[in-house]
CSV table of C-alpha atoms in Angstrom, one decimal:
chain,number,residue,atom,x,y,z
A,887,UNK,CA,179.7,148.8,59.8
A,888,UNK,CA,180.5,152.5,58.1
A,889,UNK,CA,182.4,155.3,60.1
A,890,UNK,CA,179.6,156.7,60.5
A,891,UNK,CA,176.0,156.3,61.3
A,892,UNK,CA,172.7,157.8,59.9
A,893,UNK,CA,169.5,157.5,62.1
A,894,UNK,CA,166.3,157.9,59.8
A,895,UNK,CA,163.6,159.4,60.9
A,896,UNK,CA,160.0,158.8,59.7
A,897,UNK,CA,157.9,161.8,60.2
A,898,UNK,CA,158.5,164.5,62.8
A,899,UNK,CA,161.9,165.6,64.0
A,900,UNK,CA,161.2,164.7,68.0
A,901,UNK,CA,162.9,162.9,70.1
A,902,UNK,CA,161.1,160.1,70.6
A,903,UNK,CA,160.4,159.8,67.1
A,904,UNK,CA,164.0,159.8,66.1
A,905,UNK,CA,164.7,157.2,68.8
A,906,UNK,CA,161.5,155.2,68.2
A,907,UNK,CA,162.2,154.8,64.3
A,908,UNK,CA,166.0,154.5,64.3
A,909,UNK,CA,167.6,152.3,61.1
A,910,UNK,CA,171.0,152.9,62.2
A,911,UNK,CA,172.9,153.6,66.2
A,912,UNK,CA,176.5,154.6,66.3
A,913,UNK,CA,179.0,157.2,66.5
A,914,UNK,CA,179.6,161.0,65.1
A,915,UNK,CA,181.9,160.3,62.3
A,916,UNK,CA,185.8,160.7,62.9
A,917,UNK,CA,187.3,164.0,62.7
A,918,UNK,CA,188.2,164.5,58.9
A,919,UNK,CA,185.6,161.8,57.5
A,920,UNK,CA,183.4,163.7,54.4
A,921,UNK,CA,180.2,162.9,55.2
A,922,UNK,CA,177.5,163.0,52.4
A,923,UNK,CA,174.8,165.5,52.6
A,924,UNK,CA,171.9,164.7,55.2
A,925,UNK,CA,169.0,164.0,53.4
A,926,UNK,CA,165.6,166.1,54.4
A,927,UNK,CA,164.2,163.1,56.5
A,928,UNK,CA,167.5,161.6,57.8
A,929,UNK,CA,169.6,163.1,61.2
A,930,UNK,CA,173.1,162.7,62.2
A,931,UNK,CA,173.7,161.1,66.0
A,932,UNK,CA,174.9,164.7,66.6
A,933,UNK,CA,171.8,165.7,66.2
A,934,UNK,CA,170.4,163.4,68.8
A,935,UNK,CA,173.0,164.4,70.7
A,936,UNK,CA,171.7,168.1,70.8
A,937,UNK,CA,168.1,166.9,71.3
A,938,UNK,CA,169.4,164.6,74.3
A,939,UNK,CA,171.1,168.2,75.9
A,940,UNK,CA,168.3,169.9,75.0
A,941,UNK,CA,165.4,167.9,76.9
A,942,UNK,CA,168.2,167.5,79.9
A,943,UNK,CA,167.7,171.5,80.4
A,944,UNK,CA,164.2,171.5,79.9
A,945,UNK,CA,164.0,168.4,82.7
A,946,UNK,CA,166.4,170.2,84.8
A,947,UNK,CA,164.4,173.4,84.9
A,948,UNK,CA,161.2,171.6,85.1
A,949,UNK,CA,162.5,170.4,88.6
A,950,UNK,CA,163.7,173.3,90.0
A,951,UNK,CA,160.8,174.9,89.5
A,952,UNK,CA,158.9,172.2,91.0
A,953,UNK,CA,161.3,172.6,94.1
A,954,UNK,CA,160.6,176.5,94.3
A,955,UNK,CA,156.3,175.4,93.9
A,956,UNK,CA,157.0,173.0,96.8
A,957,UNK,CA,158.9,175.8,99.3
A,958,UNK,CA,156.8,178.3,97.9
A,959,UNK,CA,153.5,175.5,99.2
A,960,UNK,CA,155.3,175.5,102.4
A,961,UNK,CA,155.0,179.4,103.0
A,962,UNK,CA,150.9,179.9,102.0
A,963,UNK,CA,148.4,179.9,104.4
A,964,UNK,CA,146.6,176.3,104.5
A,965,UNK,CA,143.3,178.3,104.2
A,966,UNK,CA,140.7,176.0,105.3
A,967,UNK,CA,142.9,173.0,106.2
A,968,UNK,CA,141.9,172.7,109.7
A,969,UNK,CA,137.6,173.3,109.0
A,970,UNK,CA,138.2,170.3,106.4
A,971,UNK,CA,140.4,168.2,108.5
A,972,UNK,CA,138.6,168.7,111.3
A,973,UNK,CA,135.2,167.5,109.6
A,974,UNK,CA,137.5,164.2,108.6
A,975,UNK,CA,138.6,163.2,112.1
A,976,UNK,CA,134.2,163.8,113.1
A,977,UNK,CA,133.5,161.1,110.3
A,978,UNK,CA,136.3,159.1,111.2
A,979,UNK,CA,135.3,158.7,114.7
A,980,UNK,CA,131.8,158.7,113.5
A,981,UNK,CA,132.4,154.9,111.7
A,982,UNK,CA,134.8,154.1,115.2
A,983,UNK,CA,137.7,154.5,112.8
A,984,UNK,CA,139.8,155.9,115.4
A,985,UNK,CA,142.9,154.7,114.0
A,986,UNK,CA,141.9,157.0,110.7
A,987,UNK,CA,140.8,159.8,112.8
A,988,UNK,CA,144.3,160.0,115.0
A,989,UNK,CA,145.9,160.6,111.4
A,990,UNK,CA,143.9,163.2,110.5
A,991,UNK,CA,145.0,164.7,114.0
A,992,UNK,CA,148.6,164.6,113.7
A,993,UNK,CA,147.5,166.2,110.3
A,994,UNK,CA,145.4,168.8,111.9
A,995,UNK,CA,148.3,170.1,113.9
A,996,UNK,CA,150.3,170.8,111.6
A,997,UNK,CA,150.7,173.8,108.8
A,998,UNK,CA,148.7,176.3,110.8
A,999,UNK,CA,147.1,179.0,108.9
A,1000,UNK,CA,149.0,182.5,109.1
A,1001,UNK,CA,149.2,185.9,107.0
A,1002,UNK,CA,152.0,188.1,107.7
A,1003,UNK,CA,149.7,191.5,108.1
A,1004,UNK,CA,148.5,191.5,111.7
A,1005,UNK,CA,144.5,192.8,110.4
A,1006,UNK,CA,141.3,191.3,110.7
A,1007,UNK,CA,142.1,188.9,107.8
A,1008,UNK,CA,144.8,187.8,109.8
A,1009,UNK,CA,143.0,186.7,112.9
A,1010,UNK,CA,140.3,185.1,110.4
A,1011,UNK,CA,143.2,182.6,109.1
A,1012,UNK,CA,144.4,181.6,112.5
A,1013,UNK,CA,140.5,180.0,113.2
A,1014,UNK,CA,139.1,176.8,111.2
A,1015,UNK,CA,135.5,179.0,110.1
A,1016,UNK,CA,137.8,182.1,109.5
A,1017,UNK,CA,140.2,180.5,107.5
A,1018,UNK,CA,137.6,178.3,105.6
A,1019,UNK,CA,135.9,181.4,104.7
A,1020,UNK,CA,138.9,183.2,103.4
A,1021,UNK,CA,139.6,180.1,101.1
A,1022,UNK,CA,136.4,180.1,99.4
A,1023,UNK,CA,137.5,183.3,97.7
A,1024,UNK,CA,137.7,182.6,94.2
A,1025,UNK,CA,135.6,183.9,90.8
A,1026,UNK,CA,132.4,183.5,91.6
A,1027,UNK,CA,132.5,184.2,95.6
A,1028,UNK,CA,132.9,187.6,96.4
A,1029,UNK,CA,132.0,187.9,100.3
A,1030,UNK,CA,135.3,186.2,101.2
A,1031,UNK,CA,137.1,189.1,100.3
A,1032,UNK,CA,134.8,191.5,101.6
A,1033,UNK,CA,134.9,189.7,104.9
A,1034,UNK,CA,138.5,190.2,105.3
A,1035,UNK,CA,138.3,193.8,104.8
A,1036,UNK,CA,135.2,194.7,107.3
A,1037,UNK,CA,135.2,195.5,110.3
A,1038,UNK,CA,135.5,191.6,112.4
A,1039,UNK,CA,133.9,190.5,115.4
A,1040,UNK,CA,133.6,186.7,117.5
A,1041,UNK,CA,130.7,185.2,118.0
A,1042,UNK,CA,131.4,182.8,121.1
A,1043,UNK,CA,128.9,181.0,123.3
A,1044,UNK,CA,127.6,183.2,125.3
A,1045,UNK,CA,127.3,185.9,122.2
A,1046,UNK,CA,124.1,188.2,122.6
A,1047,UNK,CA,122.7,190.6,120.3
A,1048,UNK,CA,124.6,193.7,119.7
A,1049,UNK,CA,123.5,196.5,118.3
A,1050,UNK,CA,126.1,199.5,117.8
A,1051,UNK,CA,125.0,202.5,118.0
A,1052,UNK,CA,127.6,205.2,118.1
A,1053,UNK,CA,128.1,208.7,116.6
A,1054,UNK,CA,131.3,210.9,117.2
A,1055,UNK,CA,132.4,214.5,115.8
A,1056,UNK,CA,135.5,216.0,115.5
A,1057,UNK,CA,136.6,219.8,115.1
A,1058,UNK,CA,138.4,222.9,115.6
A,1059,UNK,CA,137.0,224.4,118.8
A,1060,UNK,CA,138.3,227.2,121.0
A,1061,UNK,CA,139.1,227.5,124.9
A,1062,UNK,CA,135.9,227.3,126.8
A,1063,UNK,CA,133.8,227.0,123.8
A,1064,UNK,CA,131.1,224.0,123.6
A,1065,UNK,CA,131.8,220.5,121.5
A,1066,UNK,CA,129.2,220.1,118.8
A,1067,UNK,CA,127.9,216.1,118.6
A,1068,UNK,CA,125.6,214.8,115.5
A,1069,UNK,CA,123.5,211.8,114.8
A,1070,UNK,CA,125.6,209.9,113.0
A,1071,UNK,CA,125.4,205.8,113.6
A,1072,UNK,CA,127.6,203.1,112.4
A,1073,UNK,CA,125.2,200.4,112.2
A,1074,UNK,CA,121.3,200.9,112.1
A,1075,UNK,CA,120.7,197.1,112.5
A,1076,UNK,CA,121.1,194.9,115.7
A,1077,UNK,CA,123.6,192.0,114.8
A,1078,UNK,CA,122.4,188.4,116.0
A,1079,UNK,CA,124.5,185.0,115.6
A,1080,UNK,CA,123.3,183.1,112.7
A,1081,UNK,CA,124.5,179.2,111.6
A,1082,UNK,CA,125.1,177.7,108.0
A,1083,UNK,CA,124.5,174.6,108.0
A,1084,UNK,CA,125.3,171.9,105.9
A,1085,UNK,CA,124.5,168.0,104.9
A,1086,UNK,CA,127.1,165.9,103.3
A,1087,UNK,CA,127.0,162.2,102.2
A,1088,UNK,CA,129.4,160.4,101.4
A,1089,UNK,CA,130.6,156.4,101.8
A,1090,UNK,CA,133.3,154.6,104.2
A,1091,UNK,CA,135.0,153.8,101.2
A,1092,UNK,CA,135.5,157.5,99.9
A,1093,UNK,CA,136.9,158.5,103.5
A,1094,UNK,CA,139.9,156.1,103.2
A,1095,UNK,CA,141.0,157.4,99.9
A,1096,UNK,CA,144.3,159.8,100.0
A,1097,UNK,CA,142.4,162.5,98.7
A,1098,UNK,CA,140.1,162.7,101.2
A,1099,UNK,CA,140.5,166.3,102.0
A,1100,UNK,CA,140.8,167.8,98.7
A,1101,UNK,CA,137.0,166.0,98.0
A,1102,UNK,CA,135.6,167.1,101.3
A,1103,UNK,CA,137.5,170.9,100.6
A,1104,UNK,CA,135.4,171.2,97.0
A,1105,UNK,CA,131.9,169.7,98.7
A,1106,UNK,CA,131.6,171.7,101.6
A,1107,UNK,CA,133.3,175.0,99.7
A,1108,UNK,CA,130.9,174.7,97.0
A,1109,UNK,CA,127.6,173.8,99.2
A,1110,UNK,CA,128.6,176.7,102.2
A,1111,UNK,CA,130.2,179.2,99.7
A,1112,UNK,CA,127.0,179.5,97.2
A,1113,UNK,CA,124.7,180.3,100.5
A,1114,UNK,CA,126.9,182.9,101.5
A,1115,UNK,CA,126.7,184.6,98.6
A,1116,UNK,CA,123.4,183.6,98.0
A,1117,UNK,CA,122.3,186.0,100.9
A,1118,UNK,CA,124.9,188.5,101.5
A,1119,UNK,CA,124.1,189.7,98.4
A,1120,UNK,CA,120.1,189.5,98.3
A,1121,UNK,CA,117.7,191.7,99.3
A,1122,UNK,CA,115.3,190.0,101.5
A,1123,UNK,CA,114.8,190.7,105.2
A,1124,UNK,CA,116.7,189.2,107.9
A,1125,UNK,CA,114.8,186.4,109.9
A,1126,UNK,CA,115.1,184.0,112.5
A,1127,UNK,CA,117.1,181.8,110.0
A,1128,UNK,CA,119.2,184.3,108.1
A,1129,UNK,CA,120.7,187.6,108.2
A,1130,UNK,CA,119.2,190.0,105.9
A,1131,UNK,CA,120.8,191.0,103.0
A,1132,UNK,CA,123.2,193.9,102.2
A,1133,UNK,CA,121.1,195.2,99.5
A,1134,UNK,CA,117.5,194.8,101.9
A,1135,UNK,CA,116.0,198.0,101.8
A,1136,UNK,CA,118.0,199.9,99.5
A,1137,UNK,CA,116.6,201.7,96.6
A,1138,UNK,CA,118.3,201.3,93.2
A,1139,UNK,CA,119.9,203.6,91.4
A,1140,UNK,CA,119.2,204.8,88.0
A,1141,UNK,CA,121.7,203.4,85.6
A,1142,UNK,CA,124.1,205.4,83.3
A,1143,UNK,CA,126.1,204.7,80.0
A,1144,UNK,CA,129.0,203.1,81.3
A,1145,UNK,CA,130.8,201.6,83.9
A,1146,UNK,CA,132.7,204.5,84.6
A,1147,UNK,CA,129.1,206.5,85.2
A,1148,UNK,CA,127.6,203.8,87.3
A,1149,UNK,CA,130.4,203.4,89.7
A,1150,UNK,CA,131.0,207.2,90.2
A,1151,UNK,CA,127.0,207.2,90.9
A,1152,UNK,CA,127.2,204.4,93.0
A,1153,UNK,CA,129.8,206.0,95.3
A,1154,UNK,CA,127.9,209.2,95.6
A,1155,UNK,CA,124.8,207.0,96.6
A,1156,UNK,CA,127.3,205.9,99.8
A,1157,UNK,CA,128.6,209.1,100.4
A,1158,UNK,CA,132.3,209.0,100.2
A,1159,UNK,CA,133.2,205.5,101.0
A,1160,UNK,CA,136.5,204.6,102.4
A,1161,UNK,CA,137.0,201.0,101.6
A,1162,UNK,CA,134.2,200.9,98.4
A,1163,UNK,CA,134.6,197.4,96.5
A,1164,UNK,CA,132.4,196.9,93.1
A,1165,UNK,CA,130.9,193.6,92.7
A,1166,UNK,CA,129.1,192.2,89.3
A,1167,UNK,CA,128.2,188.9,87.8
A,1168,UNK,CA,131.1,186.7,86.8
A,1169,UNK,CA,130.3,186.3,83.2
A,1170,UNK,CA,130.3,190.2,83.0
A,1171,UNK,CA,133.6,190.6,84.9
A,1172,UNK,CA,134.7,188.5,82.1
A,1173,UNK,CA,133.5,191.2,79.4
A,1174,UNK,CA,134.1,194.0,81.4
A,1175,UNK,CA,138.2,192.6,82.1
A,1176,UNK,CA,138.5,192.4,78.4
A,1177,UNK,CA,137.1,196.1,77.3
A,1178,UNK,CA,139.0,198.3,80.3
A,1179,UNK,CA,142.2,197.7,82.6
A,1180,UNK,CA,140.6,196.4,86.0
A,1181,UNK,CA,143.7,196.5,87.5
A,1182,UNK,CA,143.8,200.3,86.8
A,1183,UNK,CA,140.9,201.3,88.6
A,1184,UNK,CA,140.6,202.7,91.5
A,1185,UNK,CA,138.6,200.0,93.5
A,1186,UNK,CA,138.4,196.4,93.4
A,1187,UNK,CA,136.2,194.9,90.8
A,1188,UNK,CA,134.9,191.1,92.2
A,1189,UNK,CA,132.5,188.9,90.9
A,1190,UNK,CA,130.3,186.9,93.1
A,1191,UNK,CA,127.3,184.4,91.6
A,1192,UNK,CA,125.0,185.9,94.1
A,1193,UNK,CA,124.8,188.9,91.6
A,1194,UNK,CA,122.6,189.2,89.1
A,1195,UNK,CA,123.5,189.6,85.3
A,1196,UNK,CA,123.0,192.9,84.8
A,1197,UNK,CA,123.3,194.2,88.3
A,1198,UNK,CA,126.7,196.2,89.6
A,1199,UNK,CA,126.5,196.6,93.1
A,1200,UNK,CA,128.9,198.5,95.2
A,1201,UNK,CA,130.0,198.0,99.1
A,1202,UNK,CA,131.5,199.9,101.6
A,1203,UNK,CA,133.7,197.6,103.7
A,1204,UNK,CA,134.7,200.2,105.9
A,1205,UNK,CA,130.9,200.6,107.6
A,1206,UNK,CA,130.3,196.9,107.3
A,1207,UNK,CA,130.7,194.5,110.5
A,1208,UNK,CA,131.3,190.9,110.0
A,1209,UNK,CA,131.2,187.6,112.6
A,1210,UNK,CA,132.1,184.5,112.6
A,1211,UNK,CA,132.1,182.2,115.5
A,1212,UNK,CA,133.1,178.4,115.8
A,1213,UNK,CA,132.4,175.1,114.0
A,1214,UNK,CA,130.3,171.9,115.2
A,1215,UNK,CA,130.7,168.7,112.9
A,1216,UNK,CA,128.1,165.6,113.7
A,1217,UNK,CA,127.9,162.2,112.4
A,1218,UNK,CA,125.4,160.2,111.3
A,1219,UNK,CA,125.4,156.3,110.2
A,1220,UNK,CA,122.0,155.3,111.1
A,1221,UNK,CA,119.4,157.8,110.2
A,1222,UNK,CA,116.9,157.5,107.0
A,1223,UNK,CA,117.5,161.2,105.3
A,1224,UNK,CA,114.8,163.2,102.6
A,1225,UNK,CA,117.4,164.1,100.0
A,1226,UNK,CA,116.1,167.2,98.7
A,1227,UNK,CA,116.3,171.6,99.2
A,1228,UNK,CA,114.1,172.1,100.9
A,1229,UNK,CA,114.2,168.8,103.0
A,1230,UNK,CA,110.5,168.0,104.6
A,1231,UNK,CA,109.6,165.9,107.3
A,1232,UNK,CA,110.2,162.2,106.2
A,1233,UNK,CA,106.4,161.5,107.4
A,1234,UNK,CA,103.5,164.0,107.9
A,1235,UNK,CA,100.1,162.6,109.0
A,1236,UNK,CA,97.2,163.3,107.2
A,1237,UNK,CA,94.5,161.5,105.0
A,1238,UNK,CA,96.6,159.6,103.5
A,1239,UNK,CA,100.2,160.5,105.3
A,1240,UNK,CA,102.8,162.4,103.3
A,1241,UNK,CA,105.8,160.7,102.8
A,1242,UNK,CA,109.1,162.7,101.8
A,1243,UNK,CA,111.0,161.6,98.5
A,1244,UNK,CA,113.6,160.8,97.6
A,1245,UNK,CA,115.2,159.3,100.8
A,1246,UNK,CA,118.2,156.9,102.0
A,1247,UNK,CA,118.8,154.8,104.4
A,1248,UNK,CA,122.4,155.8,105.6
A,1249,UNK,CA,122.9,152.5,107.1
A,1250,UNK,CA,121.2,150.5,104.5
A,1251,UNK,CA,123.3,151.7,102.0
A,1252,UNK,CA,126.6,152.1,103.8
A,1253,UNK,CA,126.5,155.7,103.9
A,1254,UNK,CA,128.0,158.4,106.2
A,1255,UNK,CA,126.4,162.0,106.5
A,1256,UNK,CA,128.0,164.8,107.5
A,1257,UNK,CA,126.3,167.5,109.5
A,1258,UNK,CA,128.1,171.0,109.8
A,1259,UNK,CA,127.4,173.9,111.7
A,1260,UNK,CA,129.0,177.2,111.6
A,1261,UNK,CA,128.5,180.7,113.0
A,1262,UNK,CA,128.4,183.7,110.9
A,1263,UNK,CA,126.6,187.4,111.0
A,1264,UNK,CA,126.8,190.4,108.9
A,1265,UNK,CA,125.4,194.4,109.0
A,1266,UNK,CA,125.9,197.6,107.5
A,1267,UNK,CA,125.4,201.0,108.5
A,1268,UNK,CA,122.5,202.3,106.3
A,1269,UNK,CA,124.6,203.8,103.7
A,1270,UNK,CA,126.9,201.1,103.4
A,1271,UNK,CA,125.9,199.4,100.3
A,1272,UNK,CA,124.1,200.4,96.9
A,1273,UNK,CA,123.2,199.2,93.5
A,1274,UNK,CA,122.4,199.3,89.6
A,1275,UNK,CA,120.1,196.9,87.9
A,1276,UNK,CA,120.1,196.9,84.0
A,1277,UNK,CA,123.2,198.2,83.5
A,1278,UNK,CA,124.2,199.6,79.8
A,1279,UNK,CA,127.1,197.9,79.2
């Protein structure tokens, strides 16, 4: 065997391809040995040397930063963590998995939800509907965001209607001389408790698996998430079902020439908001990002899919009040459901009878169903919110 050693290499220059297609394994050649010239497809073992060192730094790197990911895990809020895992251990029991429920338990218990700024946002994260809420934040959902920067109130059981009415005045007066008082009110609605409510299905089989929660976490985001924005963001009248939406009874405004115009408009529609946040759809947050620095202006830009395409709407979080109150999860194994939205009765009488369809039989095809309830109110006072439809740019 030569002094030295040549590995040939067919094709690229990696290192698996140098390994993978090696002719020749040895040794650098000894000091003082003339080596001929490497060939334009051939490597020296010093050069699989280097590549060795090479992918042990990359390696090395990769893992610490996979240890600063993991301690940097251990320090965010777990933003909906107990809503989700508290829905797991209500189906667990639900199919007298107790065993599987007790797990979810311990789990609940652990990794509480916390943000470092004692606000409103803060005492959202430390409850399981407060916390889910705030996790559903993401592109297309604006009114987590806006949430956390209202004005918060509970809803609890015994939660009655509340309307507030206040008006205040502040100035310069002299001794002896009368304090003026004006008209002014934060809220011209009466705020009532309202529930979301939601239907999941799912099997026995799905429940057991490991990721369990991160399933359950995209289901019920994406089902109780759209129908917040949904309606926040509408303009129909509140009713017995839902609260009205922010843009109910508001007259639009006449659009401009650009975004600049429309949100300068906008705030003089409001009348000097203090906490104004600009909302639009997410495809033109997309365009809008990519012809102006967002992060330069003045007030956040969000995107929610409750908005319409060529609609800018703008909110004052400052004269907005928002509730949430607790959580309910039920169980079903049993029950024949009509799987549609809009669900009907499963049988109306008449000439003939109406049946509902499609529907399942939960226990005839080994199905659980999720049923979730949880509190949540908005208003505004009556300046708090305006809009532009067909925008110009």
């Amino acid at each position: 065997m030569p002094e030295w050693q040549r590995i040939q290499c067919f094709g690229s220059r990696g290192l698996s391809d140098i390994l993978g297609h090696a002719v020749y394994v040895g040794f650098p050649a000894p000091e003082g040995l003339n080596l001929p010239p490497v060939s334009s497809e051939g490597f020296l073992m010093g050069d699989v040397q280097q590549e060795v060192r090479d992918l042990r730094t990359l390696v090395v790197g990769m893992q610490r930063a996979m240890g600063r990911g993991r301690r940097d895990d251990r320090n965010e809020p777990d933003l909906g963590g107990a809503f989700i895992r508290g829905a797991i251990v209500a189906a667990a029991h639900g199919i007298k998995r107790h065993d599987l429920a007790e797990q979810w338990k311990q789990r609940a218990a652990t990794n509480p939800a916390m943000l470092s700024v004692p606000t409103w946002a803060a005492e959202l994260a430390t409850s399981a509907v407060g916390s889910f809420i705030l996790g559903l934040a993401s592109n297309v959902r604006a009114f987590p965001t806006i949430a956390s920067r209202a004005h918060g109130f509970e809803i609890s059981a015994n939660f009655r209607p509340l309307t507030l009415d206040a008006s205040a005045v502040a100035v310069f007066v002299a001794e002896g001389d009368a304090i003026g008082t004006c008209e002014a009110r934060f809220l011209a609605s009466t705020l009532k408790p309202y529930s979301v409510k939601s239907l999941t299905e799912f099997t026995e089989e799905m429940l057991e698996r490991s990721d369990i929660e991160m399933l359950m976490k995209q289901l019920l985001g994406d089902a109780i998430g759209s129908a917040l924005e949904q309606q926040f963001f509408s303009a129909t009248a509140g009713t017995t079902a839902a609260p009205p939406g922010i843009l109910n009874g508001v007259t639009a405004t006449a659009a401009g020439a650009s975004f600049a115009e429309d949100a300068r408009a906008l705030v003089d529609v409001i009348g000097d908001p203090a906490d104004v946040v600009f909302v639009v759809a997410p495809g033109r947050l997309i365009s809008l990002s990519a012809e102006m620095d967002l992060g330069a202006f003045a007030a956040p830009v969000l995107a929610s899919s409750g908005v319409a395409a060529d609609q800018l709407v703008a909110v004052d979080c400052d004269d907005l009040a928002v509730g949430l109150g607790g959580v309910s999860h039920k169980v079903g194994i049993e029950s024949t459901i009509h799987e549609a939205n809009p669900a009907l009765p499963i049988s109306t009488p008449g000439t003939p009878a109406t049946v509902a369809s499609p529907m399942r039989s939960l226990w005839q095809t080994d199905v659980i169903s999720l049923k979730s309830v949880l509190s949540v109110s908005w208003g505004r006072a009556a300046s708090g919110a305006a809009f532009i439809d067909n925008v110009a740019w």
